[in-house]
Short mmCIF file of C-alpha atoms in Angstrom, two decimals:
data_model
loop_
_atom_site.label_atom_id
_atom_site.label_comp_id
_atom_site.label_asym_id
_atom_site.label_seq_id
_atom_site.Cartn_x
_atom_site.Cartn_y
_atom_site.Cartn_z
CA MET A 852 251.21 185.50 14.12
CA VAL A 853 252.55 185.56 17.75
CA VAL A 854 250.53 187.85 19.95
CA LYS A 855 252.81 189.85 22.15
CA LYS A 856 252.17 190.06 25.86
CA PRO A 857 252.06 193.58 27.21
CA ARG A 858 255.31 194.41 28.90
CA ILE A 859 255.23 196.06 32.26
CA VAL A 860 258.42 197.45 33.51
CA ILE A 861 258.63 198.71 37.11
CA ILE A 862 261.32 201.10 38.01
CA GLY A 863 262.49 200.45 41.62
CA ALA A 864 262.61 197.33 43.73
CA GLY A 865 261.48 198.94 47.02
CA MET A 866 258.12 198.35 48.76
CA ALA A 867 255.86 199.95 46.11
CA GLY A 868 257.69 198.40 43.14
CA LEU A 869 257.77 194.87 44.50
CA THR A 870 254.27 194.99 45.77
CA ALA A 871 252.99 196.08 42.31
CA ALA A 872 255.17 193.33 40.64
CA ASN A 873 253.72 190.75 43.40
CA THR A 874 250.08 191.90 42.65
CA LEU A 875 250.54 191.64 38.86
CA CYS A 876 252.30 188.19 39.07
CA THR A 877 249.86 186.54 41.50
CA SER A 878 246.60 187.59 39.90
CA PRO A 879 244.82 184.73 38.17
CA GLY A 880 246.06 184.15 34.59
CA SER A 881 248.70 186.93 34.89
CA THR A 882 251.63 184.72 33.93
CA GLU A 883 249.90 184.19 30.51
CA SER A 884 248.78 187.90 30.24
CA PHE A 885 251.84 190.04 31.05
CA GLU A 886 255.44 190.12 30.94
CA VAL A 887 256.55 191.75 34.24
CA CYS A 888 260.14 193.11 34.77
CA VAL A 889 261.49 195.10 37.79
CA VAL A 890 264.62 197.21 37.17
CA GLU A 891 266.58 198.49 40.08
CA GLY A 892 269.36 201.03 39.84
CA GLY A 893 271.06 199.69 43.02
CA ASN A 894 272.76 196.44 43.92
CA ARG A 895 270.00 195.29 46.36
CA ILE A 896 266.18 195.24 46.51
CA GLY A 897 264.31 196.94 49.41
CA GLY A 898 264.70 200.75 48.51
CA ARG A 899 264.43 202.77 51.64
CA ILE A 900 264.07 199.61 53.65
CA ASN A 901 267.59 198.31 54.47
CA THR A 902 267.94 195.94 57.36
CA SER A 903 271.67 195.61 58.54
CA GLU A 904 273.68 194.52 61.50
CA PHE A 905 275.78 196.49 64.13
CA CYS A 906 277.77 194.98 66.91
CA GLY A 907 275.95 191.66 66.61
CA ASP A 908 272.47 193.31 66.72
CA ARG A 909 269.92 193.46 63.92
CA ILE A 910 269.29 197.01 63.07
CA GLU A 911 267.35 199.18 60.47
CA MET A 912 269.13 201.70 58.36
CA GLY A 913 265.89 203.00 56.89
CA ALA A 914 262.32 202.24 57.56
CA THR A 915 261.93 201.03 61.16
CA TRP A 916 258.36 201.06 62.49
CA ILE A 917 255.05 199.44 61.78
CA HIS A 918 253.03 202.50 62.56
CA GLY A 919 249.99 200.94 64.40
CA ILE A 920 249.20 197.24 64.20
CA GLY A 921 245.33 197.49 63.83
CA GLY A 922 244.64 197.15 60.08
CA SER A 923 248.39 197.34 58.86
CA PRO A 924 249.10 195.14 55.99
CA ILE A 925 252.76 195.21 57.02
CA HIS A 926 251.84 193.76 60.44
CA LYS A 927 249.58 191.14 58.90
CA ILE A 928 252.52 189.95 56.60
CA ALA A 929 254.96 189.98 59.61
CA GLN A 930 252.55 187.91 61.59
CA GLU A 931 252.04 185.41 58.74
CA ILE A 932 255.77 184.89 58.04
CA ASN A 933 256.65 184.85 61.90
CA SER A 934 258.89 187.95 61.64
CA LEU A 935 257.84 189.34 64.83
CA GLU A 936 260.06 187.09 67.06
CA SER A 937 263.70 186.50 66.84
CA GLU A 938 266.56 184.84 68.77
CA GLN A 939 268.96 187.42 67.66
CA PRO A 940 268.74 190.76 69.51
CA TRP A 941 267.29 193.55 67.31
CA GLU A 942 266.36 197.19 67.38
CA CYS A 943 263.14 196.54 69.33
CA MET A 944 263.19 199.87 71.08
CA ASP A 945 261.47 198.23 74.18
CA GLY A 946 262.49 201.11 76.51
CA PHE A 947 261.39 203.79 73.82
CA LEU A 948 258.07 204.67 75.55
CA ASP A 949 259.40 204.23 79.10
CA ASP A 950 259.56 207.13 81.33
CA PRO A 951 262.67 209.08 80.00
CA ALA A 952 265.30 210.88 81.97
CA THR A 953 264.99 214.49 80.88
CA ILE A 954 268.27 216.56 81.47
CA ALA A 955 268.77 220.16 80.70
CA GLU A 956 272.07 221.30 79.39
CA ASN A 957 274.77 221.82 81.95
CA GLY A 958 273.51 218.58 83.61
CA TYR A 959 270.29 219.53 85.52
CA GLU A 960 267.90 216.57 85.55
CA LEU A 961 264.41 217.76 85.48
CA ASN A 962 261.58 216.81 87.87
CA PRO A 963 258.55 215.42 86.13
CA SER A 964 256.49 218.19 87.46
CA ILE A 965 258.32 220.58 85.16
CA VAL A 966 258.36 218.13 82.06
CA GLU A 967 255.01 216.56 82.12
CA PRO A 968 252.72 219.69 81.80
CA VAL A 969 254.60 220.99 78.82
CA THR A 970 254.65 217.52 77.22
CA SER A 971 250.99 217.10 77.88
CA PHE A 972 250.25 220.54 76.34
CA PHE A 973 252.34 219.67 73.29
CA ASN A 974 250.58 216.44 72.74
CA LYS A 975 247.16 218.19 72.95
CA LEU A 976 248.33 220.57 70.26
CA MET A 977 249.35 217.88 67.90
CA ASP A 978 246.07 216.05 68.58
CA PHE A 979 244.05 219.14 67.72
CA ALA A 980 246.13 219.61 64.57
CA LYS A 981 245.50 216.00 63.42
CA GLY A 982 241.68 216.55 64.07
CA VAL A 983 241.73 214.12 67.09
CA GLU A 984 239.58 215.84 69.56
CA GLU A 985 238.94 212.79 71.93
CA GLY A 986 240.52 213.67 75.24
CA LEU A 987 240.37 217.37 74.58
CA SER A 988 238.22 219.52 76.76
CA LYS A 989 235.89 222.22 75.39
CA GLU A 990 238.17 224.83 76.88
CA ASP A 991 241.14 223.11 75.06
CA ILE A 992 239.23 223.12 71.64
CA ASP A 993 238.24 226.79 72.10
CA PHE A 994 241.90 227.73 73.14
CA PHE A 995 243.40 226.05 70.08
CA ASP A 996 240.64 227.37 67.75
CA ASN A 997 241.66 230.87 68.66
CA ILE A 998 245.21 230.27 67.59
CA THR A 999 244.21 228.94 64.10
CA ARG A 1000 241.80 231.86 63.60
CA GLU A 1001 244.60 234.37 63.97
CA SER A 1002 246.57 232.90 60.93
CA PRO A 1003 245.98 233.64 57.19
CA LEU A 1004 243.80 230.99 55.65
CA GLY A 1005 245.84 228.17 53.91
CA LYS A 1006 249.18 229.63 55.23
CA LEU A 1007 249.42 228.10 58.59
CA SER A 1008 252.21 225.79 59.28
CA VAL A 1009 252.54 223.22 62.05
CA GLY A 1010 255.62 225.07 63.32
CA SER A 1011 253.76 228.42 63.58
CA PHE A 1012 250.78 226.77 65.22
CA LEU A 1013 252.98 225.16 67.74
CA ARG A 1014 254.85 228.29 68.63
CA LYS A 1015 251.58 230.36 68.85
CA GLY A 1016 250.35 227.64 71.13
CA LEU A 1017 253.44 227.83 73.31
CA ASP A 1018 253.14 231.73 73.63
CA ALA A 1019 249.56 231.23 74.58
CA TYR A 1020 250.47 228.82 77.16
CA TRP A 1021 253.07 231.12 78.61
CA GLY A 1022 250.44 233.84 78.50
CA SER A 1023 248.13 231.61 80.66
CA LYS A 1024 250.84 230.86 83.24
CA LYS A 1025 251.83 234.28 84.15
CA GLY A 1026 252.65 234.90 87.78
CA GLN A 1027 254.14 231.36 88.39
CA GLU A 1028 257.09 231.35 90.82
CA GLU A 1029 260.63 230.97 89.30
CA LEU A 1030 262.37 227.59 89.53
CA LYS A 1031 265.34 227.30 91.92
CA GLY A 1032 268.32 224.91 91.57
CA TYR A 1033 268.76 224.92 87.82
CA GLY A 1034 271.63 227.32 87.39
CA ASN A 1035 271.13 229.76 84.72
CA TRP A 1036 267.85 228.24 83.59
CA THR A 1037 264.58 230.08 84.05
CA ARG A 1038 261.21 228.42 84.09
CA LYS A 1039 260.32 229.80 80.66
CA SER A 1040 263.70 228.70 79.14
CA LEU A 1041 263.36 225.16 80.50
CA GLU A 1042 259.72 225.01 79.30
CA GLY A 1043 260.88 226.22 75.88
CA ALA A 1044 263.54 223.50 75.76
CA ILE A 1045 261.27 220.80 76.78
CA PHE A 1046 258.82 221.96 73.96
CA ALA A 1047 261.71 221.96 71.63
CA ILE A 1048 262.43 218.23 72.40
CA HIS A 1049 258.98 217.32 71.09
CA GLU A 1050 259.27 219.73 68.09
CA ASN A 1051 262.47 218.05 67.06
CA THR A 1052 260.92 214.56 67.35
CA GLN A 1053 258.19 215.84 65.05
CA ARG A 1054 260.92 216.83 62.67
CA THR A 1055 262.15 213.25 62.41
CA TYR A 1056 258.47 211.85 62.20
CA THR A 1057 257.77 214.00 59.38
CA SER A 1058 261.10 214.77 57.61
CA ALA A 1059 260.42 218.42 57.66
CA GLY A 1060 263.69 219.81 58.71
CA ASP A 1061 261.86 223.08 59.64
CA LEU A 1062 258.39 222.71 60.95
CA GLN A 1063 257.47 226.11 59.60
CA THR A 1064 257.45 224.37 56.18
CA LEU A 1065 255.04 221.61 57.28
CA ASP A 1066 251.47 222.40 56.27
CA TYR A 1067 249.02 222.53 59.12
CA ASN A 1068 245.69 221.66 57.19
CA ALA A 1069 247.20 218.55 55.82
CA GLU A 1070 247.85 217.08 59.38
CA SER A 1071 244.08 216.19 59.74
CA GLU A 1072 244.15 214.22 56.54
CA TYR A 1073 247.05 212.04 57.51
CA ARG A 1074 245.87 208.68 58.84
CA MET A 1075 247.48 206.31 61.46
CA PHE A 1076 246.46 202.81 62.20
CA PRO A 1077 245.24 202.07 65.78
CA GLY A 1078 247.29 200.19 68.24
CA GLU A 1079 250.94 200.17 69.26
CA GLU A 1080 253.92 200.92 67.01
CA ILE A 1081 256.37 198.16 66.85
CA THR A 1082 259.60 197.06 65.08
CA ILE A 1083 260.08 193.82 63.13
CA ALA A 1084 262.16 191.25 65.15
CA LYS A 1085 263.53 189.53 61.86
CA GLY A 1086 263.90 192.87 60.19
CA TYR A 1087 261.99 194.91 57.65
CA MET A 1088 263.82 193.07 54.91
CA SER A 1089 261.96 189.87 55.69
CA ILE A 1090 258.70 191.60 54.49
CA ILE A 1091 260.51 192.59 51.31
CA ASN A 1092 261.95 189.18 50.59
CA PHE A 1093 258.57 187.64 51.14
CA ILE A 1094 256.94 189.96 48.84
CA ALA A 1095 259.65 189.42 46.22
CA SER A 1096 259.73 185.58 46.68
CA VAL A 1097 256.75 185.04 44.35
CA LEU A 1098 258.15 186.79 41.43
CA PRO A 1099 259.51 184.67 38.43
CA SER A 1100 263.27 184.09 38.31
CA GLY A 1101 265.03 186.80 36.59
CA SER A 1102 262.16 189.28 36.72
CA ILE A 1103 264.25 191.63 38.96
CA GLN A 1104 267.24 193.20 37.27
CA LEU A 1105 269.73 194.87 39.64
CA GLY A 1106 272.32 197.46 38.74
CA ARG A 1107 269.86 198.78 35.97
CA LYS A 1108 269.69 202.61 36.55
CA VAL A 1109 267.16 204.31 34.23
CA ALA A 1110 268.68 207.39 32.69
CA LYS A 1111 265.69 208.55 30.59
CA ILE A 1112 262.07 207.61 30.00
CA GLU A 1113 260.93 208.32 26.43
CA TRP A 1114 257.06 208.34 26.20
CA GLN A 1115 254.34 209.35 23.74
CA PRO A 1116 251.99 212.07 25.04
CA GLU A 1117 250.21 212.01 21.77
CA SER A 1118 249.99 209.44 19.04
CA HIS A 1119 252.74 206.84 18.87
CA HIS A 1120 252.23 206.02 15.22
CA GLU A 1121 255.62 207.65 14.25
CA LEU A 1122 257.26 205.44 16.76
CA GLU A 1123 255.75 202.38 15.14
CA SER A 1124 256.90 203.24 11.67
CA GLU A 1125 260.41 204.12 13.01
CA ASN A 1126 260.68 200.87 14.98
CA GLY A 1127 258.37 198.46 13.06
CA HIS A 1128 259.90 195.55 14.99
CA ASP A 1129 258.45 196.87 18.33
CA SER A 1130 255.49 199.12 18.76
CA ARG A 1131 255.64 199.47 22.36
CA PRO A 1132 255.14 203.19 23.26
CA VAL A 1133 257.76 203.73 25.99
CA LYS A 1134 261.47 203.56 25.61
CA LEU A 1135 263.65 203.20 28.68
CA HIS A 1136 267.32 204.30 28.41
CA PHE A 1137 269.67 202.96 31.05
CA SER A 1138 272.94 204.58 32.23
CA ASP A 1139 274.98 201.56 30.55
CA GLY A 1140 273.64 202.59 27.12
CA SER A 1141 271.14 199.75 26.96
CA ILE A 1142 267.43 200.28 26.07
CA MET A 1143 264.24 198.52 26.81
CA TRP A 1144 260.81 198.97 25.28
CA ALA A 1145 257.57 198.69 27.44
CA ASP A 1146 253.71 199.11 27.12
CA HIS A 1147 253.60 200.28 30.66
CA VAL A 1148 256.03 201.74 33.13
CA ILE A 1149 255.37 202.13 36.91
CA VAL A 1150 257.75 204.55 38.28
CA THR A 1151 258.33 204.10 41.98
CA VAL A 1152 261.48 206.37 42.46
CA SER A 1153 261.43 208.72 45.42
CA LEU A 1154 259.94 212.24 45.41
CA GLY A 1155 263.62 213.47 45.75
CA VAL A 1156 264.61 211.73 42.44
CA LEU A 1157 261.42 213.13 40.84
CA LYS A 1158 262.27 216.64 42.14
CA SER A 1159 265.89 216.14 40.47
CA GLY A 1160 264.26 214.76 37.37
CA ILE A 1161 261.95 217.71 36.57
CA GLN A 1162 264.93 220.11 36.43
CA GLU A 1163 265.45 221.38 32.95
CA ASN A 1164 268.88 219.83 32.48
CA SER A 1165 267.83 216.38 33.82
CA GLY A 1166 266.48 214.79 30.73
CA MET A 1167 264.75 211.97 32.92
CA PHE A 1168 261.52 212.36 31.07
CA ASP A 1169 261.39 212.91 27.32
CA PRO A 1170 259.21 214.85 26.59
CA GLN A 1171 259.03 216.51 30.00
CA LEU A 1172 256.32 215.73 32.41
CA PRO A 1173 253.18 217.99 31.94
CA ASN A 1174 252.95 221.09 34.02
CA PHE A 1175 250.32 219.78 36.38
CA LYS A 1176 252.53 216.97 37.40
CA LYS A 1177 255.66 218.94 37.69
CA GLU A 1178 253.97 221.68 39.94
CA ALA A 1179 252.81 218.90 42.27
CA ILE A 1180 256.31 217.37 42.49
CA SER A 1181 257.62 220.90 43.00
CA ARG A 1182 255.27 222.03 45.82
CA LEU A 1183 255.29 218.82 47.88
CA GLY A 1184 258.00 218.62 50.68
CA TYR A 1185 260.77 215.95 50.77
CA GLY A 1186 263.15 215.88 53.59
CA VAL A 1187 266.14 213.94 55.02
CA VAL A 1188 266.21 211.90 58.32
CA ASN A 1189 269.28 209.92 59.28
CA LYS A 1190 269.84 207.30 61.97
CA LEU A 1191 273.00 207.06 64.05
CA PHE A 1192 274.09 204.11 66.00
CA LEU A 1193 276.87 204.10 68.42
CA GLN A 1194 278.57 201.31 70.50
CA LEU A 1195 279.21 202.21 74.03
CA SER A 1196 282.57 201.19 75.49
CA PRO A 1197 282.45 198.02 77.35
CA ASN A 1198 283.70 199.73 80.62
CA HIS A 1199 280.66 201.95 80.91
CA ASP A 1200 277.17 200.76 82.35
CA ARG A 1201 274.13 201.36 80.18
CA ILE A 1202 272.56 204.68 79.41
CA PRO A 1203 268.80 205.24 80.03
CA TYR A 1204 266.38 206.67 77.49
CA LEU A 1205 267.75 210.27 77.72
CA GLN A 1206 265.95 213.25 76.57
CA MET A 1207 268.14 216.24 76.00
CA ALA A 1208 266.93 219.82 76.68
CA PHE A 1209 269.34 222.30 74.92
CA HIS A 1210 269.77 225.90 75.39
CA ARG A 1211 268.78 228.00 72.39
CA PRO A 1212 271.79 228.21 69.82
CA GLU A 1213 272.16 231.93 70.65
CA SER A 1214 272.02 231.61 74.36
CA GLU A 1215 275.16 232.86 76.25
CA PHE A 1216 274.71 229.92 78.63
CA ARG A 1217 275.09 227.15 76.02
CA ASN A 1218 278.07 224.74 76.30
CA GLN A 1219 280.39 225.83 73.65
CA LYS A 1220 281.96 222.42 73.30
CA ILE A 1221 278.64 220.86 72.07
CA PRO A 1222 278.64 220.90 68.23
CA TRP A 1223 275.76 222.70 66.55
CA TRP A 1224 274.63 219.56 64.60
CA ILE A 1225 273.64 217.68 67.68
CA ARG A 1226 271.61 220.63 69.27
CA LYS A 1227 268.34 219.53 67.74
CA THR A 1228 268.79 215.74 68.67
CA ALA A 1229 265.78 215.20 70.92
CA TYR A 1230 266.94 211.85 72.51
CA MET A 1231 269.64 209.01 72.57
CA CYS A 1232 268.66 205.63 74.01
CA PRO A 1233 269.69 201.90 73.79
CA ILE A 1234 268.04 199.94 70.98
CA TYR A 1235 266.88 197.51 73.62
CA GLY A 1236 266.84 197.37 77.34
CA ASN A 1237 270.47 196.23 78.24
CA SER A 1238 272.10 196.87 74.73
CA SER A 1239 275.36 198.77 74.55
CA VAL A 1240 274.32 200.19 71.19
CA LEU A 1241 272.65 203.53 71.36
CA ILE A 1242 270.56 205.25 68.63
CA SER A 1243 269.61 208.69 67.79
CA TRP A 1244 267.70 210.38 64.93
CA PHE A 1245 268.64 213.58 62.97
CA ALA A 1246 266.58 215.69 60.65
CA GLY A 1247 267.20 218.49 58.20
CA LYS A 1248 270.39 220.36 57.95
CA GLU A 1249 271.75 218.45 60.92
CA ALA A 1250 271.15 215.24 59.11
CA LEU A 1251 272.95 216.50 56.17
CA GLU A 1252 275.78 217.59 58.21
CA LEU A 1253 275.96 214.18 59.96
CA GLU A 1254 276.40 212.57 56.44
CA SER A 1255 279.58 214.80 55.81
CA LEU A 1256 281.26 213.98 59.07
CA ASP A 1257 283.81 211.16 59.50
CA ASP A 1258 283.43 208.61 62.32
CA GLU A 1259 285.90 210.30 64.62
CA GLU A 1260 284.15 213.58 64.43
CA VAL A 1261 280.79 212.00 65.12
CA ILE A 1262 282.06 210.03 68.03
CA SER A 1263 283.82 212.97 69.52
CA GLY A 1264 280.83 215.30 69.33
CA VAL A 1265 278.39 212.76 70.70
CA SER A 1266 280.78 211.78 73.52
CA THR A 1267 281.34 215.46 74.45
CA THR A 1268 277.47 216.02 74.53
CA ILE A 1269 276.34 213.03 76.46
CA SER A 1270 279.18 213.14 78.88
CA SER A 1271 278.42 216.69 79.81
CA PHE A 1272 274.72 215.87 80.39
CA LEU A 1273 275.32 212.78 82.42
CA SER A 1274 278.35 213.60 84.44
CA TYR A 1275 277.02 217.12 85.40
CA SER A 1276 273.81 215.53 86.48
CA GLN A 1277 275.78 213.12 88.76
CA ASN A 1278 278.24 215.69 90.08
CA ASN A 1279 275.53 218.19 90.91
CA GLY A 1280 274.21 215.60 93.25
CA LYS A 1281 270.94 213.91 93.41
CA ASN A 1282 268.97 216.74 94.86
CA SER A 1283 265.28 217.00 95.28
CA ASN A 1284 265.11 217.98 91.44
CA SER A 1285 266.64 214.55 90.32
CA HIS A 1286 264.52 212.10 88.64
CA GLY A 1287 266.48 209.49 90.34
CA ASN A 1288 266.92 206.94 87.62
CA LEU A 1289 270.49 207.52 86.66
CA ASP A 1290 272.16 205.40 89.43
CA SER A 1291 273.64 202.88 86.91
CA VAL A 1292 275.29 205.56 84.63
CA GLU A 1293 278.94 205.30 85.12
CA SER A 1294 279.81 209.15 84.83
CA SER A 1295 279.76 210.36 88.36
CA SER A 1296 283.71 210.46 88.37
CA GLY A 1297 283.59 212.98 85.46
CA ARG A 1298 285.24 210.49 83.08
CA GLU A 1299 284.14 211.21 79.40
CA LEU A 1300 281.82 208.87 78.00
CA LYS A 1301 283.51 206.62 75.24
CA PHE A 1302 282.08 205.06 72.18
CA THR A 1303 284.01 202.51 70.27
CA LYS A 1304 282.36 202.74 66.79
CA CYS A 1305 279.47 204.27 64.96
CA LEU A 1306 277.19 203.64 61.94
CA LYS A 1307 274.91 206.19 60.11
CA SER A 1308 272.63 206.28 57.29
CA LYS A 1309 273.24 208.64 54.37
CA TRP A 1310 269.98 208.91 52.55
CA ALA A 1311 270.51 212.49 51.22
CA ASN A 1312 273.71 211.78 49.37
CA ASP A 1313 272.49 208.48 47.90
CA PRO A 1314 271.70 209.35 44.15
CA LEU A 1315 268.94 206.60 44.16
CA PHE A 1316 266.92 208.34 46.98
CA LEU A 1317 268.20 211.98 47.56
CA GLY A 1318 266.54 212.00 50.95
CA SER A 1319 264.16 210.02 53.02
CA TYR A 1320 260.44 210.60 52.73
CA SER A 1321 257.79 213.15 51.81
CA TYR A 1322 255.57 215.68 53.64
CA VAL A 1323 252.91 218.11 52.69
CA ALA A 1324 254.71 221.43 52.63
CA VAL A 1325 253.09 224.85 53.26
CA GLY A 1326 251.82 225.71 49.72
CA SER A 1327 250.90 222.15 48.72
CA SER A 1328 247.99 219.93 49.82
CA GLY A 1329 246.61 216.54 49.76
CA GLU A 1330 245.38 217.19 46.21
CA ASP A 1331 249.17 217.28 45.04
CA LEU A 1332 249.49 213.74 46.47
CA ASP A 1333 246.54 212.62 44.26
CA THR A 1334 248.07 214.40 41.40
CA MET A 1335 251.43 212.44 41.96
CA ALA A 1336 249.31 209.22 41.47
CA MET A 1337 247.79 210.19 38.21
CA PRO A 1338 248.98 208.18 35.34
CA LEU A 1339 250.18 209.63 32.01
CA PRO A 1340 249.06 210.52 29.15
CA LYS A 1341 246.37 212.28 31.35
CA HIS A 1342 243.76 212.22 28.57
CA THR A 1343 243.66 209.25 26.11
CA ASN A 1344 241.97 208.63 22.94
CA PHE A 1345 241.94 204.86 22.73
CA GLY A 1346 241.91 205.06 18.98
CA SER A 1347 245.19 206.48 18.47
CA ASN A 1348 246.95 206.72 21.87
CA SER A 1349 248.52 204.09 24.11
CA PRO A 1350 246.99 204.85 27.59
CA LEU A 1351 248.64 204.26 30.95
CA GLN A 1352 252.14 204.61 29.59
CA ILE A 1353 253.55 205.97 32.88
CA LEU A 1354 252.08 205.14 36.14
CA PHE A 1355 253.33 206.37 39.46
CA ALA A 1356 253.75 204.58 42.83
CA GLY A 1357 255.40 205.14 46.08
CA GLU A 1358 254.96 206.65 49.54
CA ALA A 1359 254.66 210.16 47.96
CA THR A 1360 251.63 209.17 45.84
CA HIS A 1361 249.38 208.18 48.78
CA ARG A 1362 247.15 210.95 50.15
CA THR A 1363 246.52 209.75 53.61
CA HIS A 1364 249.55 207.28 54.15
CA TYR A 1365 252.37 209.20 52.69
CA SER A 1366 255.86 208.80 54.22
CA THR A 1367 255.16 205.18 55.30
CA THR A 1368 255.95 201.79 54.05
CA HIS A 1369 252.25 200.80 54.21
CA GLY A 1370 251.49 203.81 52.08
CA ALA A 1371 254.11 202.49 49.49
CA TYR A 1372 252.56 199.06 49.70
CA PHE A 1373 249.08 200.53 49.13
CA SER A 1374 250.23 202.54 46.19
CA GLY A 1375 251.90 199.34 44.55
CA ILE A 1376 248.50 197.61 44.66
CA ARG A 1377 246.65 200.55 43.42
CA GLU A 1378 248.81 200.81 40.28
CA ALA A 1379 248.86 197.11 39.61
CA ASN A 1380 245.02 197.06 39.86
CA ARG A 1381 244.82 199.98 37.47
CA LEU A 1382 246.70 197.84 34.81
CA LEU A 1383 244.75 194.67 35.65
CA GLN A 1384 241.41 196.46 35.30
CA HIS A 1385 242.63 198.02 32.06
CA TYR A 1386 243.05 194.45 30.74
CA ASN A 1387 239.92 193.21 32.36
CA CYS A 1388 241.74 191.04 34.72
CA ASN A 1389 240.76 190.61 38.31
CA GLY A 1390 242.52 192.92 40.72
CA VAL A 1391 243.29 192.42 44.38
#
């Protein structure tokens, strides 16, 4: 009698799925022990990692950063395969952390003496929220403690904490002289606009379109690796291709979208008698009508797809997921972040790293020609020092709107916005308020800035992702991320059940590194090891 190998099917060929497959296939004796198959609904591997090219430069449509090089497994792989250097220009963001030019709407370039105190205060607020007290004085800590004590326990959001902090900041600065030379801007409105720049940057960091929905208590659980944040010269796909390179030929099947996962929460004896030829407990139904049986399935689809999959009419899971799992999926946050690349017309000099301070949407002084969907864009900058390609990030409803616009509308809106900021700042003259680093910007004649083409990501409308990455929403907690990682069936009787039928991996299943590629990487190893240990094999 031929003994069947356990068949492990991994749904999704992104970082989590491919890492799980890599771990299973490279463990000693695994080739003889398991049959591993990765099914991917799309026509490429990588998932939310998608390196592309724009105007001759290598760019990232999805994941971009190695978030801290100290201890990052992604950085280690990039070093090993020599992906940190490239002859082709890439989205290296080498000017990203340089001193930016901060310009207020209607073209007033802001003196650092206005920008830096607000920026410093915002950073202190975020450090405190993350539990990083190094660099904070006792007065700072007491000040921020008072803000948190005024809020209901368990109901505080990052957004409300930040706004309470700003109100307290203004309360401590009463009696300051008004600023002159900034038109209709007051000191308070300028400080509020600078503060909003950093809030909007946080929106893209976290994917929370509204920071009022981002849970405050979870911030201190999130972990960053130490060291600088860098991009990958040869592209994030070089990491993906390396991880996938060890998999047996044919083990990745593209264009295989799973429509339904049929599993056995109780005994699977009925399944055996019905299908005597194959007693595997999980039956995968694909959108093309084909089926596949598996002993274990590792689900690595996005939280957005899972949120869609637990709707009553979805039928993604049969039977439906248990309530504890559905509730965790429902409570956690999942947002959309999109990137926009534009090529500057050749007859314009380069644009600096530009921070844009906008009037509030309801302000009577706002420039009516600037479209609403760009008003929460924090900055626009070249993807490297002398590049003619500019990049900007969008989050929330603005990111959704960006997906719906055609290229002409996008180019027109951005051109109008950036032209008004830069040309006004030049035409107003480089007075004593000027930062003085816009000399090379060719807008002093008042000509409208021209872009020749653009490229944008569309993560929300992609049915394979339905958004970008997860966050801990108000009403959820780190425990929900742990619940996301729990395999099914939850309780097993090894005499009658098949345990570990459905396992879950992906960035939204990691309690301290959610929303990151390395979180997805860790989760893939975790679930592969769970199966290896189940079969008494050596895990990684």
